[in-house]
CSV table of C-alpha atoms in Angstrom, one decimal:
chain,number,residue,atom,x,y,z
A,1,UNK,CA,215.7,126.1,296.5
A,2,UNK,CA,218.0,128.2,298.7
A,3,UNK,CA,221.3,129.2,297.2
A,4,UNK,CA,224.5,128.6,299.0
A,5,UNK,CA,226.3,131.8,299.5
A,6,UNK,CA,230.1,131.9,299.8
A,7,UNK,CA,232.0,134.4,301.8
A,8,UNK,CA,235.6,135.1,301.3
A,9,UNK,CA,237.7,133.1,303.7
A,10,UNK,CA,240.3,135.3,305.2
A,11,UNK,CA,243.7,134.0,306.2
A,12,UNK,CA,244.2,137.1,308.4
A,13,UNK,CA,245.3,136.2,311.9
A,14,UNK,CA,244.6,138.9,314.5
A,15,UNK,CA,246.2,138.2,317.8
A,16,UNK,CA,244.7,140.1,320.8
A,17,UNK,CA,247.0,138.9,323.6
A,18,UNK,CA,245.7,139.8,327.1
A,19,UNK,CA,242.2,140.8,326.1
A,20,UNK,CA,239.7,139.9,328.7
A,21,UNK,CA,237.1,137.5,327.2
A,22,UNK,CA,234.3,139.4,328.9
A,23,UNK,CA,235.4,142.7,327.4
A,24,UNK,CA,235.6,141.0,324.0
A,25,UNK,CA,232.0,139.6,324.4
A,26,UNK,CA,230.4,142.8,325.6
A,27,UNK,CA,231.4,144.6,322.4
A,28,UNK,CA,228.4,146.9,321.5
A,29,UNK,CA,228.6,145.8,317.8
A,30,UNK,CA,227.4,142.3,318.9
A,31,UNK,CA,224.3,141.0,320.6
A,32,UNK,CA,224.3,139.3,324.0
A,33,UNK,CA,226.1,135.9,323.6
A,34,UNK,CA,224.6,132.5,324.2
A,35,UNK,CA,226.8,129.6,325.3
A,36,UNK,CA,226.8,125.9,324.8
A,37,UNK,CA,229.2,123.2,326.2
A,38,UNK,CA,230.3,120.9,323.5
A,39,UNK,CA,229.6,117.2,323.7
A,40,UNK,CA,231.8,114.4,322.3
A,41,UNK,CA,229.8,114.0,319.1
A,42,UNK,CA,230.5,117.7,318.2
A,43,UNK,CA,234.3,117.2,318.4
A,44,UNK,CA,236.9,115.2,316.5
A,45,UNK,CA,236.5,112.6,319.2
A,46,UNK,CA,232.9,112.0,318.0
A,47,UNK,CA,231.6,110.2,314.9
A,48,UNK,CA,232.9,111.7,311.7
A,49,UNK,CA,229.5,111.9,309.9
A,50,UNK,CA,228.2,114.5,312.4
A,51,UNK,CA,230.6,117.2,311.4
A,52,UNK,CA,229.0,120.2,313.1
A,53,UNK,CA,227.6,121.8,316.3
A,54,UNK,CA,224.1,121.0,317.5
A,55,UNK,CA,222.0,124.1,318.2
A,56,UNK,CA,220.0,123.6,321.4
A,57,UNK,CA,216.3,124.1,321.1
A,58,UNK,CA,216.3,127.1,323.4
A,59,UNK,CA,218.7,128.9,321.0
A,60,UNK,CA,216.8,128.3,317.8
A,61,UNK,CA,214.8,131.5,318.3
A,62,UNK,CA,218.1,133.4,317.9
A,63,UNK,CA,218.7,132.2,314.4
A,64,UNK,CA,216.7,132.8,311.1
A,65,UNK,CA,213.4,130.8,311.0
A,66,UNK,CA,213.6,127.6,309.0
A,67,UNK,CA,210.2,126.3,308.0
A,68,UNK,CA,209.4,122.7,308.5
A,69,UNK,CA,206.0,122.9,306.9
A,70,UNK,CA,207.0,121.3,303.6
A,71,UNK,CA,209.4,118.7,305.0
A,72,UNK,CA,209.0,115.1,303.6
A,73,UNK,CA,211.1,112.2,302.3
A,74,UNK,CA,212.2,114.0,299.2
A,75,UNK,CA,212.8,117.3,301.0
A,76,UNK,CA,213.9,116.4,304.5
A,77,UNK,CA,215.5,119.7,305.5
A,78,UNK,CA,215.6,123.5,305.1
A,79,UNK,CA,218.7,125.6,305.3
A,80,UNK,CA,220.2,129.1,305.4
A,81,UNK,CA,223.8,130.1,304.9
A,82,UNK,CA,225.2,132.5,307.4
A,83,UNK,CA,228.3,134.6,307.4
A,84,UNK,CA,230.4,133.7,310.5
A,85,UNK,CA,233.5,135.2,312.0
A,86,UNK,CA,235.3,132.4,313.8
A,87,UNK,CA,237.6,132.8,316.9
A,88,UNK,CA,239.4,130.6,319.3
A,89,UNK,CA,239.3,132.7,322.5
A,90,UNK,CA,239.7,136.3,321.3
A,91,UNK,CA,242.0,135.3,318.4
A,92,UNK,CA,240.4,135.7,315.0
A,93,UNK,CA,240.7,132.7,312.8
A,94,UNK,CA,238.6,133.2,309.7
A,95,UNK,CA,235.3,134.4,308.2
A,96,UNK,CA,233.3,131.8,306.3
A,97,UNK,CA,229.9,130.5,305.2
A,98,UNK,CA,228.2,128.2,307.7
A,99,UNK,CA,225.2,126.1,306.9
A,100,UNK,CA,222.4,126.4,309.4
A,101,UNK,CA,219.8,123.6,308.9
A,102,UNK,CA,217.8,121.0,310.6
A,103,UNK,CA,217.6,117.2,310.3
A,104,UNK,CA,214.2,115.4,310.5
A,105,UNK,CA,215.4,111.9,309.5
A,106,UNK,CA,213.3,112.0,306.3
A,107,UNK,CA,210.5,113.9,308.0
A,108,UNK,CA,210.0,111.2,310.7
A,109,UNK,CA,211.3,113.2,313.6
A,110,UNK,CA,211.0,116.6,315.2
A,111,UNK,CA,213.6,119.0,313.6
A,112,UNK,CA,217.1,118.8,315.2
A,113,UNK,CA,219.1,122.0,314.4
A,114,UNK,CA,222.7,122.0,313.3
A,115,UNK,CA,225.6,124.3,312.2
A,116,UNK,CA,227.8,122.6,309.7
A,117,UNK,CA,230.9,123.8,307.8
A,118,UNK,CA,232.5,124.7,311.1
A,119,UNK,CA,235.5,122.4,310.6
A,120,UNK,CA,238.0,125.1,311.5
A,121,UNK,CA,236.6,125.2,315.0
A,122,UNK,CA,235.5,121.6,315.2
A,123,UNK,CA,239.0,120.4,314.4
A,124,UNK,CA,240.5,122.0,317.5
A,125,UNK,CA,237.4,121.5,319.8
A,126,UNK,CA,237.4,119.2,322.8
A,127,UNK,CA,234.7,117.8,325.0
A,128,UNK,CA,233.7,120.5,327.5
A,129,UNK,CA,234.9,123.4,325.4
A,130,UNK,CA,232.4,126.3,325.2
A,131,UNK,CA,230.8,127.4,321.9
A,132,UNK,CA,229.8,131.0,322.3
A,133,UNK,CA,227.6,132.6,319.6
A,134,UNK,CA,226.8,136.2,319.0
A,135,UNK,CA,224.8,137.9,316.3
A,136,UNK,CA,226.1,141.2,314.7
A,137,UNK,CA,223.9,144.1,315.6
A,138,UNK,CA,222.3,145.6,312.5
A,139,UNK,CA,223.0,142.5,310.3
A,140,UNK,CA,219.3,141.4,310.4
A,141,UNK,CA,220.3,138.0,311.4
A,142,UNK,CA,222.8,136.7,308.8
A,143,UNK,CA,226.1,137.6,310.4
A,144,UNK,CA,227.3,135.9,313.5
A,145,UNK,CA,230.5,135.1,315.3
A,146,UNK,CA,231.4,131.8,316.8
A,147,UNK,CA,234.0,131.8,319.6
A,148,UNK,CA,235.5,128.5,320.8
A,149,UNK,CA,236.6,128.8,324.4
A,150,UNK,CA,239.2,126.2,325.4
A,151,UNK,CA,240.9,128.1,328.3
A,152,UNK,CA,239.4,127.1,331.7
A,153,UNK,CA,239.7,130.6,333.1
A,154,UNK,CA,237.8,132.0,330.1
A,155,UNK,CA,235.1,129.4,330.5
A,156,UNK,CA,234.7,130.1,334.2
A,157,UNK,CA,234.6,133.9,333.5
A,158,UNK,CA,231.8,133.4,330.9
A,159,UNK,CA,229.8,131.1,333.1
A,160,UNK,CA,230.0,133.4,336.1
A,161,UNK,CA,229.4,136.7,334.3
A,162,UNK,CA,225.8,138.1,334.4
A,163,UNK,CA,225.1,139.5,330.9
A,164,UNK,CA,222.7,142.5,331.1
A,165,UNK,CA,220.0,140.9,328.8
A,166,UNK,CA,219.1,137.9,326.6
A,167,UNK,CA,219.8,138.0,322.9
A,168,UNK,CA,217.0,139.4,320.8
A,169,UNK,CA,214.8,136.7,319.3
A,170,UNK,CA,215.0,136.5,315.6
A,171,UNK,CA,211.3,137.3,315.2
A,172,UNK,CA,212.0,140.8,316.6
A,173,UNK,CA,214.9,141.3,314.2
A,174,UNK,CA,212.6,140.4,311.3
A,175,UNK,CA,210.0,142.9,312.4
A,176,UNK,CA,212.7,145.6,312.7
A,177,UNK,CA,213.9,144.8,309.1
A,178,UNK,CA,210.3,145.0,307.8
A,179,UNK,CA,209.7,148.3,309.6
A,180,UNK,CA,212.9,149.7,308.1
A,181,UNK,CA,211.9,148.5,304.6
A,182,UNK,CA,208.5,150.0,305.0
A,183,UNK,CA,209.7,153.4,306.2
A,184,UNK,CA,212.4,153.6,303.5
A,185,UNK,CA,209.9,152.8,300.7
A,186,UNK,CA,207.6,155.7,301.9
A,187,UNK,CA,210.4,158.2,301.4
């Protein structure tokens, strides 16, 4: 069974007035962002039992692999806890543990991937807001930042900006980690 890791939640509020959202997103410490427009079910306007953000299938490759091989009625999901820095625009809100998992409805459906324990952002989210996700470079895939964009100018800027590349698929990050481990064990 995977253990639930808890990260210290910070009450620190860092206000970065006037920072351009594109300059914020092209920070070299963070991988290329990927963006999703939030639907009603992912906001407080949706059903209460959902309580998270749905991860689109095309973005699953940017998160740690969750095996569905042993999924059944007794074990309907697999999970991984991620460290996530949360922002509204470029304003830091908190760092917390977020549960990345999938739902199979008792092993009867193809996995549907979710991020839950994102209530800080979900509480202020509205239909049409953008959820921007970035992985911290060098974290080997367990440290992310979630940025909720509510401002129409910021949303437009992100949609129209041509990022230099796509985020690294998680398989490549795992291979880099294995290579580092192997090389360090030889010394």
